[in-house]
CSV table of C-alpha atoms and ligand atoms in Angstrom, one decimal:
chain,number,residue,atom,x,y,z
O,168,MET,CA,23.1,-12.7,29.6
O,169,LYS,CA,23.5,-9.7,27.4
O,170,LYS,CA,24.3,-11.8,24.4
O,171,ILE,CA,21.2,-13.9,24.9
O,172,PHE,CA,19.1,-10.8,25.0
O,173,VAL,CA,20.6,-9.7,21.6
O,174,TYR,CA,19.8,-13.0,20.0
O,175,PHE,CA,16.2,-12.8,21.4
O,176,LEU,CA,15.9,-9.3,20.0
O,177,ALA,CA,17.1,-10.5,16.6
O,178,LEU,CA,14.6,-13.3,16.6
O,179,ILE,CA,11.6,-11.0,17.2
O,180,THR,CA,12.9,-8.3,14.9
O,181,ILE,CA,13.6,-10.4,11.8
O,182,PRO,CA,9.9,-11.3,10.9
O,183,VAL,CA,8.9,-7.7,11.3
O,184,ALA,CA,11.7,-6.5,9.0
O,185,LEU,CA,10.7,-9.2,6.4
O,186,GLN,CA,7.1,-8.1,6.4
O,187,ALA,CA,8.1,-4.6,5.5
O,188,GLN,CA,10.6,-5.7,2.9
O,189,LYS,CA,8.3,-5.7,-0.1
O,190,ASP,CA,9.4,-7.6,-3.2
O,191,PRO,CA,12.9,-8.8,-2.8
O,192,ILE,CA,13.2,-9.3,-5.7
O,193,HIS,CA,9.9,-9.7,-7.6
O,194,LYS,CA,8.5,-12.4,-5.5
O,195,PHE,CA,4.7,-12.8,-5.5
O,196,ALA,CA,3.8,-12.8,-1.7
O,197,PRO,CA,0.9,-14.6,-0.2
O,198,LEU,CA,-2.0,-12.6,1.2
O,199,PRO,CA,-1.0,-11.9,4.8
O,200,TYR,CA,-4.5,-13.1,6.1
O,201,ALA,CA,-7.5,-15.2,5.0
O,202,TYR,CA,-9.8,-13.9,2.2
O,203,ASP,CA,-12.6,-13.4,4.7
O,204,ALA,CA,-10.4,-11.8,7.4
O,205,LEU,CA,-11.6,-8.2,6.6
O,206,GLU,CA,-15.3,-9.1,6.8
O,207,PRO,CA,-17.7,-7.4,7.1
O,208,TYR,CA,-16.0,-4.3,5.8
O,209,ILE,CA,-14.4,-5.9,2.8
O,210,ASP,CA,-16.1,-9.1,1.6
O,211,LYS,CA,-14.5,-12.4,0.9
O,212,MET,CA,-15.4,-12.6,-2.8
O,213,THR,CA,-13.9,-9.1,-3.5
O,214,MET,CA,-10.7,-10.1,-1.7
O,215,GLU,CA,-10.5,-13.4,-3.7
O,216,ILE,CA,-10.9,-11.7,-7.0
O,217,HIS,CA,-8.8,-8.7,-6.1
O,218,TYR,CA,-5.9,-10.7,-4.9
O,219,ASP,CA,-6.0,-13.8,-7.0
O,220,LYS,CA,-7.1,-12.3,-10.3
O,221,HIS,CA,-6.3,-8.6,-10.4
O,222,HIS,CA,-3.1,-8.6,-8.4
O,223,ARG,CA,-1.8,-11.8,-9.9
O,224,ALA,CA,-2.5,-10.5,-13.4
O,225,TYR,CA,-0.5,-7.3,-12.7
O,226,TYR,CA,2.3,-9.4,-11.4
O,227,ASN,CA,2.3,-11.8,-14.3
O,228,ASN,CA,2.2,-8.9,-16.8
O,229,PHE,CA,5.0,-7.1,-15.0
O,230,MET,CA,7.2,-10.2,-15.1
O,231,THR,CA,6.4,-10.6,-18.8
O,232,ALA,CA,7.2,-6.9,-19.5
O,233,ILE,CA,10.7,-7.1,-17.8
O,234,LYS,CA,11.6,-10.6,-19.1
O,235,GLY,CA,15.2,-10.7,-20.4
O,236,THR,CA,16.0,-7.2,-19.2
O,237,GLU,CA,18.2,-6.1,-16.2
O,238,MET,CA,15.0,-5.1,-14.4
O,239,GLU,CA,14.6,-8.8,-13.5
O,240,GLN,CA,17.2,-8.0,-10.8
O,241,THR,CA,16.4,-4.3,-10.2
O,242,PRO,CA,14.7,-3.3,-7.0
O,243,MET,CA,11.2,-1.9,-7.5
O,244,LEU,CA,12.1,1.5,-6.0
O,245,LYS,CA,14.8,1.9,-8.6
O,246,ILE,CA,12.4,0.9,-11.4
O,247,PHE,CA,9.9,3.5,-10.2
O,248,ALA,CA,12.6,6.2,-9.9
O,249,SER,CA,13.1,6.1,-13.7
O,250,ILE,CA,9.6,4.8,-14.8
O,251,SER,CA,9.2,7.7,-17.2
O,252,THR,CA,11.6,6.0,-19.6
O,253,GLN,CA,9.6,2.8,-19.7
O,254,PRO,CA,6.6,1.8,-21.8
O,255,VAL,CA,3.1,2.4,-20.3
O,256,VAL,CA,2.4,-1.3,-20.1
O,257,LEU,CA,5.4,-1.8,-17.8
O,258,ARG,CA,4.5,1.3,-15.7
O,259,ASN,CA,0.9,0.2,-15.2
O,260,ASN,CA,1.7,-3.4,-14.2
O,261,ALA,CA,4.7,-2.5,-12.0
O,262,GLY,CA,2.5,-0.1,-10.1
O,263,GLY,CA,-0.4,-2.5,-10.1
O,264,TYR,CA,1.7,-5.2,-8.6
O,265,TRP,CA,3.6,-3.2,-6.1
O,266,ASN,CA,0.7,-0.9,-4.9
O,267,HIS,CA,-1.5,-4.0,-4.2
O,268,GLU,CA,1.3,-5.7,-2.3
O,269,MET,CA,1.5,-2.6,0.0
O,270,PHE,CA,-2.3,-2.3,0.2
O,271,TRP,CA,-2.7,-5.9,1.6
O,272,ASN,CA,-0.2,-5.1,4.3
O,273,CYS,CA,-1.9,-1.8,5.2
O,274,MET,CA,-5.0,-3.8,6.3
O,275,LYS,CA,-5.6,-6.5,8.9
O,276,SER,CA,-8.4,-8.2,10.7
O,277,ASN,CA,-9.5,-6.2,13.8
O,278,GLY,CA,-7.6,-3.2,12.5
O,279,GLY,CA,-8.7,0.4,12.7
O,280,GLY,CA,-8.5,2.7,15.7
O,281,THR,CA,-6.2,5.6,16.1
O,282,PRO,CA,-2.4,5.6,15.4
O,283,THR,CA,-0.3,6.4,18.5
O,284,GLY,CA,3.3,7.3,19.1
O,285,LYS,CA,5.3,9.4,16.7
O,286,LEU,CA,3.0,8.7,13.8
O,287,GLY,CA,0.0,9.8,15.8
O,288,ASP,CA,1.8,12.9,16.9
O,289,ALA,CA,2.9,13.7,13.3
O,290,ILE,CA,-0.7,13.2,11.9
O,291,THR,CA,-2.1,15.5,14.6
O,292,SER,CA,0.5,18.3,14.1
O,293,THR,CA,0.3,18.1,10.3
O,294,PHE,CA,-3.5,17.9,9.8
O,295,GLY,CA,-4.8,19.4,13.1
O,296,SER,CA,-6.5,16.3,14.3
O,297,PHE,CA,-6.9,12.6,13.4
O,298,ASP,CA,-10.4,13.3,12.3
O,299,ASN,CA,-9.2,16.1,10.0
O,300,PHE,CA,-6.6,13.7,8.5
O,301,LYS,CA,-9.3,11.1,7.9
O,302,LYS,CA,-11.5,13.6,6.2
O,303,GLN,CA,-8.8,14.9,3.9
O,304,PHE,CA,-7.6,11.4,3.1
O,305,ALA,CA,-11.1,10.2,2.3
O,306,GLU,CA,-11.7,13.2,0.1
O,307,SER,CA,-8.5,12.5,-1.8
O,308,GLY,CA,-9.8,9.0,-2.6
O,309,ALA,CA,-13.4,10.1,-3.2
O,310,LYS,CA,-12.5,12.9,-5.6
O,311,ARG,CA,-10.1,10.9,-7.7
O,312,PHE,CA,-11.8,10.8,-11.0
O,313,GLY,CA,-11.9,7.3,-12.4
O,314,SER,CA,-9.5,4.7,-11.1
O,315,GLY,CA,-6.6,5.4,-8.8
O,316,TRP,CA,-5.2,5.5,-5.3
O,317,ALA,CA,-5.1,7.7,-2.2
O,318,TRP,CA,-1.8,7.9,-0.3
O,319,LEU,CA,-0.3,9.2,2.9
O,320,VAL,CA,3.3,10.1,2.0
O,321,VAL,CA,6.5,11.1,3.8
O,322,GLY,CA,8.1,13.9,1.7
O,323,ALA,CA,11.8,14.5,1.2
O,324,ASP,CA,11.6,17.0,4.1
O,325,GLY,CA,10.3,14.3,6.4
O,326,LYS,CA,6.8,15.9,6.5
O,327,LEU,CA,3.6,14.1,5.9
O,328,PHE,CA,1.3,14.9,3.0
O,329,ILE,CA,-1.8,13.4,1.3
O,330,ASN,CA,-1.9,12.7,-2.4
O,331,SER,CA,-3.8,10.8,-4.9
O,332,THR,CA,-2.6,9.1,-8.1
O,333,ALA,CA,-4.3,8.0,-11.3
O,334,ASN,CA,-4.4,4.5,-12.6
O,335,GLN,CA,-1.6,2.4,-11.0
O,336,ASP,CA,0.8,5.2,-10.5
O,337,ASN,CA,2.3,5.8,-7.0
O,338,PRO,CA,4.3,8.5,-5.2
O,339,LEU,CA,7.6,6.8,-5.9
O,340,MET,CA,7.3,7.3,-9.7
O,341,ASN,CA,9.3,10.0,-11.3
O,342,THR,CA,6.3,10.8,-13.4
O,343,GLU,CA,4.6,12.3,-10.2
O,344,GLU,CA,4.9,16.0,-9.4
O,345,LYS,CA,4.8,15.3,-5.6
O,346,ARG,CA,7.1,12.5,-4.8
O,347,GLY,CA,7.9,10.7,-1.5
O,348,THR,CA,7.8,7.5,0.5
O,349,PRO,CA,4.2,6.2,0.8
O,350,ILE,CA,3.2,4.8,4.2
O,351,LEU,CA,-0.5,4.2,3.7
O,352,CYS,CA,-2.5,3.5,0.6
O,353,LEU,CA,-6.1,3.1,-0.4
O,354,ASP,CA,-7.3,1.5,-3.6
O,355,VAL,CA,-10.2,3.4,-5.1
O,356,TRP,CA,-10.6,1.4,-8.3
O,357,GLU,CA,-14.1,0.1,-8.7
O,358,HIS,CA,-12.9,-3.5,-8.5
O,359,ALA,CA,-11.9,-2.8,-4.9
O,360,TYR,CA,-15.5,-2.2,-3.7
O,361,TYR,CA,-18.1,-2.7,-6.4
O,362,LEU,CA,-19.4,-6.1,-5.4
O,363,LYS,CA,-20.3,-4.9,-1.9
O,364,TYR,CA,-20.7,-1.1,-2.2
O,365,GLN,CA,-21.6,-0.7,-5.9
O,366,ASN,CA,-21.3,3.0,-6.8
O,367,LYS,CA,-21.0,4.1,-3.2
O,368,ARG,CA,-17.2,4.7,-3.0
O,369,GLY,CA,-17.7,6.9,0.1
O,370,ASP,CA,-19.3,4.1,2.0
O,371,TYR,CA,-16.4,1.8,1.1
O,372,ILE,CA,-13.9,4.4,2.3
O,373,SER,CA,-15.8,4.9,5.6
O,374,ALA,CA,-15.8,1.2,6.2
O,375,TRP,CA,-12.2,0.8,5.2
O,376,TRP,CA,-10.9,2.7,8.3
O,377,ASN,CA,-12.0,-0.3,10.4
O,378,VAL,CA,-9.4,-2.5,8.8
O,379,VAL,CA,-6.4,-0.2,8.6
O,380,ASN,CA,-3.2,-1.8,10.1
O,381,TRP,CA,-1.7,1.2,11.9
O,382,ASP,CA,1.1,-0.9,13.3
O,383,TYR,CA,2.3,-1.5,9.7
O,384,VAL,CA,1.9,2.2,8.8
O,385,GLN,CA,3.8,3.2,11.9
O,386,GLN,CA,6.6,0.8,10.9
O,387,LEU,CA,6.8,2.3,7.4
O,388,TYR,CA,6.8,5.8,8.9
O,389,ALA,CA,9.8,4.9,11.1
O,390,GLU,CA,11.6,3.4,8.1
O,391,ALA,CA,10.9,6.4,6.0
O,392,LEU,CA,12.3,8.8,8.6
O,393,ALA,CA,15.3,6.5,9.2
O,394,LYS,CA,16.3,6.9,5.5
O,395,LYS,CA,16.4,10.7,5.7
N,552,LIG,MN1,-7.0,-3.0,-7.0
């Protein structure tokens, strides 16, 4: 009886583990939902162009940049940990590819709401309230000059912090002053919202909260803490 339960547990755990396992190694993953799944908050055409043109181009350019090097077999986290030694073209495309892969998973149809459990508790104790967290995170994205990302990150001390990065950089890169394990990301490049929201980045960010996949963020949070 006990053995059967363990098998059952393995069966339901494996797909979840695979979902979180980004890029093993350098595989271009399918979008985890349909292009129109995030309507009306993020429109179908934006998703089509963003995933199939922008994301794919970052991936293809990354693969070209590492061709014939040992990085063809190197985990992304290891590449990011020494990205300062790499050419800018590799850094931009490695980040562009990996950040988007995470971004798709941070969203889902019928998402939004409020995170519960340990993540909900940590957000409340770190930022005062969930609303305060949302405000600070949105500001981080809104104030990023030009193109970049907003992140919720688990630091080396296990504590949460909000950060934003320029271009396609991310908190795993050794070029960043504040490093850690990202558990939520928001793309604030104009290509992420311009078709529907034009210059109104704030409106895009407000709408985006309705598609956040908190189950996934909670999962990344648990994994980040487990690595400490
Ligand atoms: Mn993008």
